[in-house]
Short mmCIF file of N, CA and C in Angstrom, two decimals:
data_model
loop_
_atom_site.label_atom_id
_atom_site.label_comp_id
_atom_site.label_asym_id
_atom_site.label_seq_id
_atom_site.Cartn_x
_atom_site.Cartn_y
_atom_site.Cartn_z
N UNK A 1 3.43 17.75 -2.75
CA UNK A 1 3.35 19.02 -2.07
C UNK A 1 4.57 19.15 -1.17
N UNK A 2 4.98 20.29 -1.43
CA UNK A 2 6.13 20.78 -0.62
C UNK A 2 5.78 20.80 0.76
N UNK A 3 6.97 20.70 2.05
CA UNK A 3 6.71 20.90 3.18
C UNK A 3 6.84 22.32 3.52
N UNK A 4 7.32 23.62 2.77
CA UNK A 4 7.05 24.66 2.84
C UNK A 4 5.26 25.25 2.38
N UNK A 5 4.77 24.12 1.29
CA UNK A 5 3.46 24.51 1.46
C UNK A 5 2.56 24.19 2.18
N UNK A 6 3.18 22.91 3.18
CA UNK A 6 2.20 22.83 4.11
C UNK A 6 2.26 23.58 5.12
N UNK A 7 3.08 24.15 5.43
CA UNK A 7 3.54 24.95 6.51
C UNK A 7 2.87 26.00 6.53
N UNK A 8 3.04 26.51 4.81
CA UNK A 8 2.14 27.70 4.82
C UNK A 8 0.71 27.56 4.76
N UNK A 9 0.29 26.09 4.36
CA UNK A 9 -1.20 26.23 4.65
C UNK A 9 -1.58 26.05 5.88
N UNK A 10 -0.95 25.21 6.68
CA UNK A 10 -1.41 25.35 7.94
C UNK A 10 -1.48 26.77 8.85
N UNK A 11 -0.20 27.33 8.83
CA UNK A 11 -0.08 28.77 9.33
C UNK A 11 -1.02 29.99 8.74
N UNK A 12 -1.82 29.63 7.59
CA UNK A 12 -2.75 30.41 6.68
C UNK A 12 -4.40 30.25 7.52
N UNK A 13 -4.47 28.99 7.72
CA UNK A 13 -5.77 29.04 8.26
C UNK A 13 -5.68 28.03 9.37
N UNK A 14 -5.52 28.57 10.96
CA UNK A 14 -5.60 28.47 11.91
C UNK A 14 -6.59 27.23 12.42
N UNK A 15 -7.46 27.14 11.92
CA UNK A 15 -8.65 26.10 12.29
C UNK A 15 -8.20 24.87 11.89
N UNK A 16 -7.45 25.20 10.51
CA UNK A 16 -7.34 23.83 9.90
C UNK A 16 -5.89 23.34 10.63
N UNK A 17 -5.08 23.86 11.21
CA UNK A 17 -4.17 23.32 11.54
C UNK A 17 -3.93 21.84 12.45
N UNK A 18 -5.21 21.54 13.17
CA UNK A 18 -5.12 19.99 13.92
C UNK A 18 -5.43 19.33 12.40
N UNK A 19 -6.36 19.43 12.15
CA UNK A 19 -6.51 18.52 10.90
C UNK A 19 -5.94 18.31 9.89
N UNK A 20 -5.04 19.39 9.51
CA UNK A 20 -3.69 19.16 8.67
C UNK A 20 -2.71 18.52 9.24
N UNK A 21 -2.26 18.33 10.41
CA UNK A 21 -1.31 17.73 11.29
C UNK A 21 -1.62 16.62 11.34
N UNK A 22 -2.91 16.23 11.55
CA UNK A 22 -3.73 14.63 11.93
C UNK A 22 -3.17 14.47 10.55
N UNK A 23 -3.81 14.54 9.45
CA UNK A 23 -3.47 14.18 8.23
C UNK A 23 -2.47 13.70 7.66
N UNK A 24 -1.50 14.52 8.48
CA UNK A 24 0.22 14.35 7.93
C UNK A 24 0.36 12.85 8.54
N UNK A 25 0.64 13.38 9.65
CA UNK A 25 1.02 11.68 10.81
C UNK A 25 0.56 10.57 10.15
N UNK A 26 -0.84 10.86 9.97
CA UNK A 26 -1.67 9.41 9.82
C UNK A 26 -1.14 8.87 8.08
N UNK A 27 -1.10 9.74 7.55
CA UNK A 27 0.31 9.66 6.09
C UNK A 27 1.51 8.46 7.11
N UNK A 28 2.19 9.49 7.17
CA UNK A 28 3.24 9.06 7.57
C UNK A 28 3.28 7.67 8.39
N UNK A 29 2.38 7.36 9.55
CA UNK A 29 2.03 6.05 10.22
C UNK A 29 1.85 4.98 9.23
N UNK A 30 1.43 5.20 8.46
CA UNK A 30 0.55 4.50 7.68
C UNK A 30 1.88 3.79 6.73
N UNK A 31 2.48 5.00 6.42
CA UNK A 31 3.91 4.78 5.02
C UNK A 31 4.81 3.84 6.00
N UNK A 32 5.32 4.13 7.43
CA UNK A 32 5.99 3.91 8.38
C UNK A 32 5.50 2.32 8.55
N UNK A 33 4.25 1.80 8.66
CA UNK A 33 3.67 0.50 8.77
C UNK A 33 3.63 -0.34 7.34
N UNK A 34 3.92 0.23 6.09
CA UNK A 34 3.58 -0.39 4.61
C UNK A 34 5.26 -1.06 4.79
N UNK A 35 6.20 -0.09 5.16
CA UNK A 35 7.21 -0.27 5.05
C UNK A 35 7.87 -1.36 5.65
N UNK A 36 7.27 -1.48 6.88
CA UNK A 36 7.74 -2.55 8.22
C UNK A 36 6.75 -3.86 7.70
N UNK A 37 6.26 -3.74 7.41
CA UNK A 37 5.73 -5.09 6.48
C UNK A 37 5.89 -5.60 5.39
N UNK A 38 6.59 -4.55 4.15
CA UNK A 38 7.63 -4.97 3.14
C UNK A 38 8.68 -5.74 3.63
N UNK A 39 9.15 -4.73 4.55
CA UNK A 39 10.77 -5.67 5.25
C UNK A 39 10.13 -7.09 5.92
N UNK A 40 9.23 -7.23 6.39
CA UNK A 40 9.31 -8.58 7.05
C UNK A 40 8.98 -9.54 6.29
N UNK A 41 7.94 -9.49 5.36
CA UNK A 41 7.83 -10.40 4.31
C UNK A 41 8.91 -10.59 3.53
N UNK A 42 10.13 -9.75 3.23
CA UNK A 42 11.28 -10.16 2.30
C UNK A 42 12.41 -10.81 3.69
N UNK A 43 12.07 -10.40 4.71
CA UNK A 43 12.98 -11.08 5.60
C UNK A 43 12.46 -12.84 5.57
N UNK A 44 11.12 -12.66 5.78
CA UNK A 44 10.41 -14.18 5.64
C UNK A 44 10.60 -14.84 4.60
N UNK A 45 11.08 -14.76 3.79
CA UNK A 45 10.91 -15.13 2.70
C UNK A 45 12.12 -15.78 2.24
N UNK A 46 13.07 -14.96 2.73
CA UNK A 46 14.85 -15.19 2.65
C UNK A 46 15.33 -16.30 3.23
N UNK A 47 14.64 -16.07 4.91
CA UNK A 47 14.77 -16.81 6.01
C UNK A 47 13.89 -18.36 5.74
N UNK A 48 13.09 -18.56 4.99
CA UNK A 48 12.17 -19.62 5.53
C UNK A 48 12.41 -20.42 4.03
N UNK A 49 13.21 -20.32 3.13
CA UNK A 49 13.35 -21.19 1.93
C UNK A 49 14.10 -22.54 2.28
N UNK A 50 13.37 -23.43 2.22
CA UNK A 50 14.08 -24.74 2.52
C UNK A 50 15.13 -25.09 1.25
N UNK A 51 16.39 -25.66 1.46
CA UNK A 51 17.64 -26.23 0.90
C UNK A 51 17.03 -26.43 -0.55
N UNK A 52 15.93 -27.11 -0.92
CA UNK A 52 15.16 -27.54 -1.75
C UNK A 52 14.64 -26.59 -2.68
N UNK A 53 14.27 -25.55 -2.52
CA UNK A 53 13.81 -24.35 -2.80
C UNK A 53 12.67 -24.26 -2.89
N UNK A 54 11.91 -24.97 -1.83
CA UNK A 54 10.27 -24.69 -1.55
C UNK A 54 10.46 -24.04 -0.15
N UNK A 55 9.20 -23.94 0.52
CA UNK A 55 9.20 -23.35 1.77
C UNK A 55 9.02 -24.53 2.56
N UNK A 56 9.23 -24.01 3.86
CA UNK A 56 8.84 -24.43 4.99
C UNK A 56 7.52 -24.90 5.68
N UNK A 57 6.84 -23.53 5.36
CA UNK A 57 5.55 -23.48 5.54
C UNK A 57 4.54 -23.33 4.43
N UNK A 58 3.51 -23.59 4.89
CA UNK A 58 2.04 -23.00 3.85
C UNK A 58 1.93 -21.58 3.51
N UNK A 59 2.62 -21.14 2.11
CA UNK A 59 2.44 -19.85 1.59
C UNK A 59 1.13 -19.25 1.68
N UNK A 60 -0.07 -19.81 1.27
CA UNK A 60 -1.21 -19.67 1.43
C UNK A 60 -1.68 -18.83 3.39
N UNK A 61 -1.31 -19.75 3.91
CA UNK A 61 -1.58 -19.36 5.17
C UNK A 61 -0.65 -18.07 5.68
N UNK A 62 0.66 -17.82 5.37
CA UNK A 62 1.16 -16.89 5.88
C UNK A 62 0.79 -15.31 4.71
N UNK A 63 0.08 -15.57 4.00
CA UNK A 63 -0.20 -14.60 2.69
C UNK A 63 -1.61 -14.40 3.69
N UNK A 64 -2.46 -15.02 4.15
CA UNK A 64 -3.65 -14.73 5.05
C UNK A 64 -2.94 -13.97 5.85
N UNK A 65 -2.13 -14.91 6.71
CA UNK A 65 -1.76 -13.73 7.93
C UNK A 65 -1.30 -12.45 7.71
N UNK A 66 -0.33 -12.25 7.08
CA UNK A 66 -0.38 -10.71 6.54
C UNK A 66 -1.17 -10.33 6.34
N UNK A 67 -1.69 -10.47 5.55
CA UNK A 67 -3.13 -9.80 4.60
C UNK A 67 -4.35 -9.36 6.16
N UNK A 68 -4.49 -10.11 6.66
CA UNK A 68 -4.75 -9.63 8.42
C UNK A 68 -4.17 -9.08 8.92
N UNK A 69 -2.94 -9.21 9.19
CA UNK A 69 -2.35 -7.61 10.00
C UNK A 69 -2.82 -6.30 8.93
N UNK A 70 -2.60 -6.58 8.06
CA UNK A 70 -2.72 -5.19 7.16
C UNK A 70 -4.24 -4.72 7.07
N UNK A 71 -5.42 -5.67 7.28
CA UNK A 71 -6.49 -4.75 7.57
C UNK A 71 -7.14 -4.29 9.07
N UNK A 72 -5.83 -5.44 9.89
CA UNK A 72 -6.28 -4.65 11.54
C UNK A 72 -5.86 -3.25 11.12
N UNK A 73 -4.13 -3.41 10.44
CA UNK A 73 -4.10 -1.80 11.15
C UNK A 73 -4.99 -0.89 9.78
N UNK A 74 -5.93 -0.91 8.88
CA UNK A 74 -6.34 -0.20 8.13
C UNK A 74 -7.71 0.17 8.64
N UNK A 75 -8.04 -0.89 9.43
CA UNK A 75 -9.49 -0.79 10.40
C UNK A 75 -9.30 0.68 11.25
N UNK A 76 -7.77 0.06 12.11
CA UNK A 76 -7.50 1.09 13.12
C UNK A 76 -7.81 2.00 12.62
N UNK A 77 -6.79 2.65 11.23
CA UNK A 77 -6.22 3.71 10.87
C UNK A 77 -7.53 4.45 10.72
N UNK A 78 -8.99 4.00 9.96
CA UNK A 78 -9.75 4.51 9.67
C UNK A 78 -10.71 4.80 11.32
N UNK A 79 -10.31 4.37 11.87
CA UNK A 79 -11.05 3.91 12.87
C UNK A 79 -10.96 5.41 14.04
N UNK A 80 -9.40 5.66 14.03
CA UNK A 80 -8.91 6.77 14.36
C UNK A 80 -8.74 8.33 13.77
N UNK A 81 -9.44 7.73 12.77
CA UNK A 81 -9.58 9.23 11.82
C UNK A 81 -10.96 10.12 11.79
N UNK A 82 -10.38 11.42 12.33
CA UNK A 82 -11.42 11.98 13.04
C UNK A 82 -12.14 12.48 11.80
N UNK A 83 -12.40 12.52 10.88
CA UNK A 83 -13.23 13.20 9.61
C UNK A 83 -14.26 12.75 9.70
N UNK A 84 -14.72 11.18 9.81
CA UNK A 84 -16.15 10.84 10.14
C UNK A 84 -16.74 10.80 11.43
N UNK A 85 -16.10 10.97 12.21
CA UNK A 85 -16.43 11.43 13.54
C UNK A 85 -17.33 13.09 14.21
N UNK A 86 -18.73 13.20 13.79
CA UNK A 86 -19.40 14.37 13.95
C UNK A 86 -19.74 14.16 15.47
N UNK A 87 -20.40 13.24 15.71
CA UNK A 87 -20.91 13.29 17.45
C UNK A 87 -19.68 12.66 17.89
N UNK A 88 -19.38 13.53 19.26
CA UNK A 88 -17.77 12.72 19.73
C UNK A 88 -19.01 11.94 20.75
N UNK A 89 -19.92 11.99 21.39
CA UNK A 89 -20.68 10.95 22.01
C UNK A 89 -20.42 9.52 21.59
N UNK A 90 -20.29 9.11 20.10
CA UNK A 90 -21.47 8.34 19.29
C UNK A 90 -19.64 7.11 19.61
N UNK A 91 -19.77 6.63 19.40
CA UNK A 91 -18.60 4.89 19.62
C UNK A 91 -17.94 5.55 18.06
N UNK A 92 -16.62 5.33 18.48
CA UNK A 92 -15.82 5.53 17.51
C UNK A 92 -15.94 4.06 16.05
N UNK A 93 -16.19 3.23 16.36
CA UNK A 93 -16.41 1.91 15.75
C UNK A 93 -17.79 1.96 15.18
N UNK A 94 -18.75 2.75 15.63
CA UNK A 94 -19.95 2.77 15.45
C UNK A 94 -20.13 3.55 13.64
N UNK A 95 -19.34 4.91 14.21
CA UNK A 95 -19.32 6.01 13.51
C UNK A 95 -18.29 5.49 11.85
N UNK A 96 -17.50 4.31 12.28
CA UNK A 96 -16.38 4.40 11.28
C UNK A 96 -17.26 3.46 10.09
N UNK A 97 -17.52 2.20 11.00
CA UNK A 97 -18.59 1.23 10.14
C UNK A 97 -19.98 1.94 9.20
N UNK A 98 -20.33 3.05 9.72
CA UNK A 98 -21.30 4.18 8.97
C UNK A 98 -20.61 4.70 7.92
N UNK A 99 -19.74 5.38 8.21
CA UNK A 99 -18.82 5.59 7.17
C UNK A 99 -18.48 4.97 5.88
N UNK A 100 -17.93 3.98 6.22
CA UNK A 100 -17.34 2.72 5.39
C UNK A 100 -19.18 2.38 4.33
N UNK A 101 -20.26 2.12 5.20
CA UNK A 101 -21.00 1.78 4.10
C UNK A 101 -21.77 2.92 3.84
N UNK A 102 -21.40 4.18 3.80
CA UNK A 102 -21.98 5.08 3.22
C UNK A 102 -21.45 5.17 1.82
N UNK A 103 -20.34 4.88 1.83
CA UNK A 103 -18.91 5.24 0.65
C UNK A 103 -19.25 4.77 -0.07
N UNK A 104 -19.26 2.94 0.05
CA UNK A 104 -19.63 1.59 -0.64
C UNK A 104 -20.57 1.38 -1.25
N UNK A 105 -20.68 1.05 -2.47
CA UNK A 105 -21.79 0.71 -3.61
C UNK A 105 -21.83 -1.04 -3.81
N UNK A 106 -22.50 -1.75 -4.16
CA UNK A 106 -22.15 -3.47 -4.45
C UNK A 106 -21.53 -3.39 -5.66
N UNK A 107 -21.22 -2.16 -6.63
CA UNK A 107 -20.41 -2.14 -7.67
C UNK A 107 -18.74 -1.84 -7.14
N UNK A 108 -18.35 -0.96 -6.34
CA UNK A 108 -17.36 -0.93 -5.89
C UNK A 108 -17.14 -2.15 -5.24
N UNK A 109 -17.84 -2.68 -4.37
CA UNK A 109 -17.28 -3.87 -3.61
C UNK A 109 -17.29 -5.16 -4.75
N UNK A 110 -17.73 -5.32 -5.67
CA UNK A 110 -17.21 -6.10 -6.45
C UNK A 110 -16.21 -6.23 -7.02
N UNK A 111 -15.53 -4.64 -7.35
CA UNK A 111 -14.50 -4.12 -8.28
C UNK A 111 -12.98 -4.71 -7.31
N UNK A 112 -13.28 -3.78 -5.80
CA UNK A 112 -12.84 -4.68 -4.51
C UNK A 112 -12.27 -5.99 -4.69
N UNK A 113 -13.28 -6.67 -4.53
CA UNK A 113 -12.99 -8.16 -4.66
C UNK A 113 -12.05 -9.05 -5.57
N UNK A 114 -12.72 -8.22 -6.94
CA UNK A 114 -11.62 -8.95 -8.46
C UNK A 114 -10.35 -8.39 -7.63
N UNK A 115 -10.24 -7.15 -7.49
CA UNK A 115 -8.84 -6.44 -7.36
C UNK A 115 -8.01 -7.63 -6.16
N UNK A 116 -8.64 -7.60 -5.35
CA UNK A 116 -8.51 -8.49 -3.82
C UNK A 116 -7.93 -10.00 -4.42
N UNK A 117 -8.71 -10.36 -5.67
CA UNK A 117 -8.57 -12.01 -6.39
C UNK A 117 -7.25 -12.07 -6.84
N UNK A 118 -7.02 -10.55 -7.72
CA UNK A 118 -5.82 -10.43 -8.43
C UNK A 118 -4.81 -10.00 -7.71
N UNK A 119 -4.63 -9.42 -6.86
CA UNK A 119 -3.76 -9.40 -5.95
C UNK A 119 -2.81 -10.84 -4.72
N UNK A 120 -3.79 -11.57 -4.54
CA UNK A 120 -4.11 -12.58 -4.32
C UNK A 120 -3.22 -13.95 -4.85
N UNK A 121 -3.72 -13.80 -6.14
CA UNK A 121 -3.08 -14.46 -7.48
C UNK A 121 -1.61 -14.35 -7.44
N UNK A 122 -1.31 -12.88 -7.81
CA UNK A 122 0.39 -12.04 -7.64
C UNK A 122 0.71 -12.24 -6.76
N UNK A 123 0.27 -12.58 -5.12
CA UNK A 123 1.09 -13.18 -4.20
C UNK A 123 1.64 -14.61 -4.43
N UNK A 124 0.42 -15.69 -4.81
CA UNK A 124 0.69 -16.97 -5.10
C UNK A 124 2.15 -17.47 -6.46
N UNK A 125 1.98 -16.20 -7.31
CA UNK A 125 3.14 -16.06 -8.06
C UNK A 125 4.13 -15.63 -7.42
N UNK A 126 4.27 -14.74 -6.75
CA UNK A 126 5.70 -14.38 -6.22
C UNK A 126 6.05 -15.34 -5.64
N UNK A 127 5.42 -16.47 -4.42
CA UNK A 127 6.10 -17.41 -3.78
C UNK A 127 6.65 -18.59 -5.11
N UNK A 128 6.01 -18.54 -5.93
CA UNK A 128 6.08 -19.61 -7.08
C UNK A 128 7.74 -19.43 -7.78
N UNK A 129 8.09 -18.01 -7.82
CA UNK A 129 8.94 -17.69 -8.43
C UNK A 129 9.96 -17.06 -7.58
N UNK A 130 9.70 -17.07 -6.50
CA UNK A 130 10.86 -16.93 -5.10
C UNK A 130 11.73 -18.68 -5.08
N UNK A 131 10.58 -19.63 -5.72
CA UNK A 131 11.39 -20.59 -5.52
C UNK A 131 12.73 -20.94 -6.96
N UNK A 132 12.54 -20.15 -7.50
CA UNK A 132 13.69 -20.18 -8.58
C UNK A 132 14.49 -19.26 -8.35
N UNK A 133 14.76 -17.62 -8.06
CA UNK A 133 15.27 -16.80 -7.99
C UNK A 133 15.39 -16.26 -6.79
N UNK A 134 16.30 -15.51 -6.45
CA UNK A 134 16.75 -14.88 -5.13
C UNK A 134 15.53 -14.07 -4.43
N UNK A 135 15.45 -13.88 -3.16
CA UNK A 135 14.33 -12.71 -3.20
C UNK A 135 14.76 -11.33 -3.61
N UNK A 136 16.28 -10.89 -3.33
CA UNK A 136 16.64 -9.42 -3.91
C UNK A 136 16.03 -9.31 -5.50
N UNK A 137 16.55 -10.09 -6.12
CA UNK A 137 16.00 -9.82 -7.37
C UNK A 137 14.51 -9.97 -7.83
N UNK A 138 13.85 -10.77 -7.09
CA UNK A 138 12.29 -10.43 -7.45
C UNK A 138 11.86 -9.06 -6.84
N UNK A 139 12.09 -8.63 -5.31
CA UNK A 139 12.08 -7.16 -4.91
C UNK A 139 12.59 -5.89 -5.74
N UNK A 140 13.47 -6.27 -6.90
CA UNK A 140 13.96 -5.18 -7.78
C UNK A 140 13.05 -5.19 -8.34
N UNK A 141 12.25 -6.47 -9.26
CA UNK A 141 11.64 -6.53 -10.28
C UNK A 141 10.39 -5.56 -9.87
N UNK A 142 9.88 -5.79 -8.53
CA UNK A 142 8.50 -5.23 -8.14
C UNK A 142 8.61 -4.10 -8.16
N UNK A 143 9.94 -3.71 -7.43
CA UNK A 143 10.24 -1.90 -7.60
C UNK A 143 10.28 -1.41 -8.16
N UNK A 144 10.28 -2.03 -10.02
CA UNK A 144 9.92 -1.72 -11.29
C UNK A 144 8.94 -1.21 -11.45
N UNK A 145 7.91 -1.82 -10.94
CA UNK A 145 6.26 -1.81 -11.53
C UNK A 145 5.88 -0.21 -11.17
N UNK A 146 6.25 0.43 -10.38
CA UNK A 146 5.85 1.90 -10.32
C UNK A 146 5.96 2.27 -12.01
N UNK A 147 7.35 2.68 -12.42
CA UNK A 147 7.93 2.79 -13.78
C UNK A 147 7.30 2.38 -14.67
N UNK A 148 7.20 0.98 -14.90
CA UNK A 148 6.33 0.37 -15.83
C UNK A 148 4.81 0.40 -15.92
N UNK A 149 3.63 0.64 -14.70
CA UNK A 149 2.87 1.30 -14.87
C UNK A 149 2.42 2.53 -15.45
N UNK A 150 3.87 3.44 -15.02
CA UNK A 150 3.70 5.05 -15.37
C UNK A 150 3.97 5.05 -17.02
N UNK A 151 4.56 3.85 -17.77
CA UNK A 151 5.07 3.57 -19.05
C UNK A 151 3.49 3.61 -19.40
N UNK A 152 3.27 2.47 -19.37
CA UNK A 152 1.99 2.00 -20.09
C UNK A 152 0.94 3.02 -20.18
N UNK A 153 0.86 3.88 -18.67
CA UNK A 153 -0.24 4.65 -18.96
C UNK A 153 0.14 5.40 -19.96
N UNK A 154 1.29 5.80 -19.71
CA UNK A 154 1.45 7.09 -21.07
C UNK A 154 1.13 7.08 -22.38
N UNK A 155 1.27 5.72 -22.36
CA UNK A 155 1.62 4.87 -23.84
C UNK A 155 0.27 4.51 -24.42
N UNK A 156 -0.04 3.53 -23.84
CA UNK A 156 -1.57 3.40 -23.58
C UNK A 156 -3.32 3.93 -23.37
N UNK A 157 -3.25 5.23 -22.47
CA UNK A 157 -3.91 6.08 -22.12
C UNK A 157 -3.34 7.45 -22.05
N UNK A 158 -2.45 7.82 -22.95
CA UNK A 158 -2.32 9.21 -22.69
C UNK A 158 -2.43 9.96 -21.27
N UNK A 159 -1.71 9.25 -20.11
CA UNK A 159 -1.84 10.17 -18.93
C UNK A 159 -0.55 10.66 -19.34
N UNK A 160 -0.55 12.03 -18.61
CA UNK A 160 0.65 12.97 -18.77
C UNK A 160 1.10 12.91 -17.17
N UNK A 161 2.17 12.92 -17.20
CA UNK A 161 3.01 12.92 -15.56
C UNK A 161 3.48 14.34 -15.90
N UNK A 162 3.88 14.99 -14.45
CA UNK A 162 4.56 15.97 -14.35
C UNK A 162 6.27 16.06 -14.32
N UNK A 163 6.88 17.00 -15.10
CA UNK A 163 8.45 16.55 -14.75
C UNK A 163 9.34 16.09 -13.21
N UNK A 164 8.27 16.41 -12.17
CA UNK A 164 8.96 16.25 -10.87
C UNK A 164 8.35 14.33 -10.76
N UNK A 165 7.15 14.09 -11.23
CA UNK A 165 6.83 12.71 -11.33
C UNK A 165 8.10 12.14 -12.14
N UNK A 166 8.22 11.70 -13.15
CA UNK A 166 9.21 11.47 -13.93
C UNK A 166 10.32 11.59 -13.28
N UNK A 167 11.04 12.44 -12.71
CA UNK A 167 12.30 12.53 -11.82
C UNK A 167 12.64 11.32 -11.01
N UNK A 168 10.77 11.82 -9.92
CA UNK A 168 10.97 10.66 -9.05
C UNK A 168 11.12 9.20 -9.44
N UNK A 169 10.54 9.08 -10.36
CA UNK A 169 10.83 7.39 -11.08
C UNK A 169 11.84 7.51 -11.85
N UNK A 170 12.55 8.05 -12.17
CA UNK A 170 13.76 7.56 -12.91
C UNK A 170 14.63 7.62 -11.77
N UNK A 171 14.73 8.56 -10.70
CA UNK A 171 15.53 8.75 -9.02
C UNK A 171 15.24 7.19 -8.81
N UNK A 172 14.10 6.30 -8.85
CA UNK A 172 14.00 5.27 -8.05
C UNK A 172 14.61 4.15 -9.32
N UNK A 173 14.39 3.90 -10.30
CA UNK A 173 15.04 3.09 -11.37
C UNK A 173 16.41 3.10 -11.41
N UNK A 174 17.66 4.86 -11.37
CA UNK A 174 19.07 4.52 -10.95
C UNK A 174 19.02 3.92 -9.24
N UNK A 175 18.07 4.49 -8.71
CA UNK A 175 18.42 3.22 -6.84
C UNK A 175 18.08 1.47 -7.68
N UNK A 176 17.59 1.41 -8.09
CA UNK A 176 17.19 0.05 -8.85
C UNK A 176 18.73 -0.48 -9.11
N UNK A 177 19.23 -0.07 -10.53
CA UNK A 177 20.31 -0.15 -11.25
C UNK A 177 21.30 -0.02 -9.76
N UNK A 178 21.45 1.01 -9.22
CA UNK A 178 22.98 0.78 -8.02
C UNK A 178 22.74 -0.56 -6.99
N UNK A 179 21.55 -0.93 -6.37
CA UNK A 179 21.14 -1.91 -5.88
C UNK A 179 21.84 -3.19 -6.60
#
């Protein structure tokens, strides 16, 4: 969505305008925090390879610690988001945790979990294979996977992308290639 159409939707209906604004930011905070934690894990990563080409430290343990900062601030983020918030009385923490297991099925939170395992896994590989190769070049490789996802589906499942989709991934594949 264009920033001329948000402009115009906000300026269209008056009411909605805090909540389109909240919306944006909390976007943007959110992209602004994914980002600052990409960079530090490839800074860590650069920085902490011993002569040898293992680490320093316990991959395991610093793959926890991230993985903890990233659901403090996802706690926050939800935590601060006024959509489930009907009684402003009621504890903001109160109201968010209601939320959260209203959403939740034990089928989703299972689905969760594998996803959580396999993700998990792909960290334990990347440190595995940081110890053979540079980190720039495993960070290219990952910056792939947008592309190569959007491949497969097409290929695979018949999803159709739009020509401005397509743009944007081939825009990010020549930053790939000049990189």
């Amino acid at each position: 969505m264009s920033v001329a159409k948000i402009r115009t939707a906000i300026l269209a209906v008056p009411n909605c305008m805090e909540s389109n604004a909240s919306v944006i930011s909390t976007k943007i905070i959110a992209g602004a925090c994914l980002v600052c934690i990409q960079v530090l894990v490839g800074i860590t990563y650069k920085t902490s390879q011993a002569a040898s080409g293992g680490f320093h430290y316990s991959t395991t343990s610093a793959i926890t610690i991230v993985e903890t900062l990233k659901l403090a601030i996802s706690l926050t983020m939800h935590m601060l988001d006024p959509s489930h918030r009907g009684d402003k009385s009621e504890p903001a923490m109160r109201t968010a945790f209601r939320a959260m297991r209203s959403q939740l099925s034990c089928s989703s939170i299972a689905h969760i979990s594998l996803l959580g395992f396999l993700y998990a896994f792909n960290n334990q590989l990347s440190f595995y294979v940081y110890m053979f190769v540079d980190p720039g070049t495993v960070f290219l490789f990952k910056a792939a996977g947008v592309f190569i996802v959007a491949t497969v589906q097409c290929t695979f499942y018949g999803k159709t992308f739009t020509a401005g989709q397509w743009r944007a991934m081939m825009l990010q594949v020549i930053g790939m290639i000049v990189v």
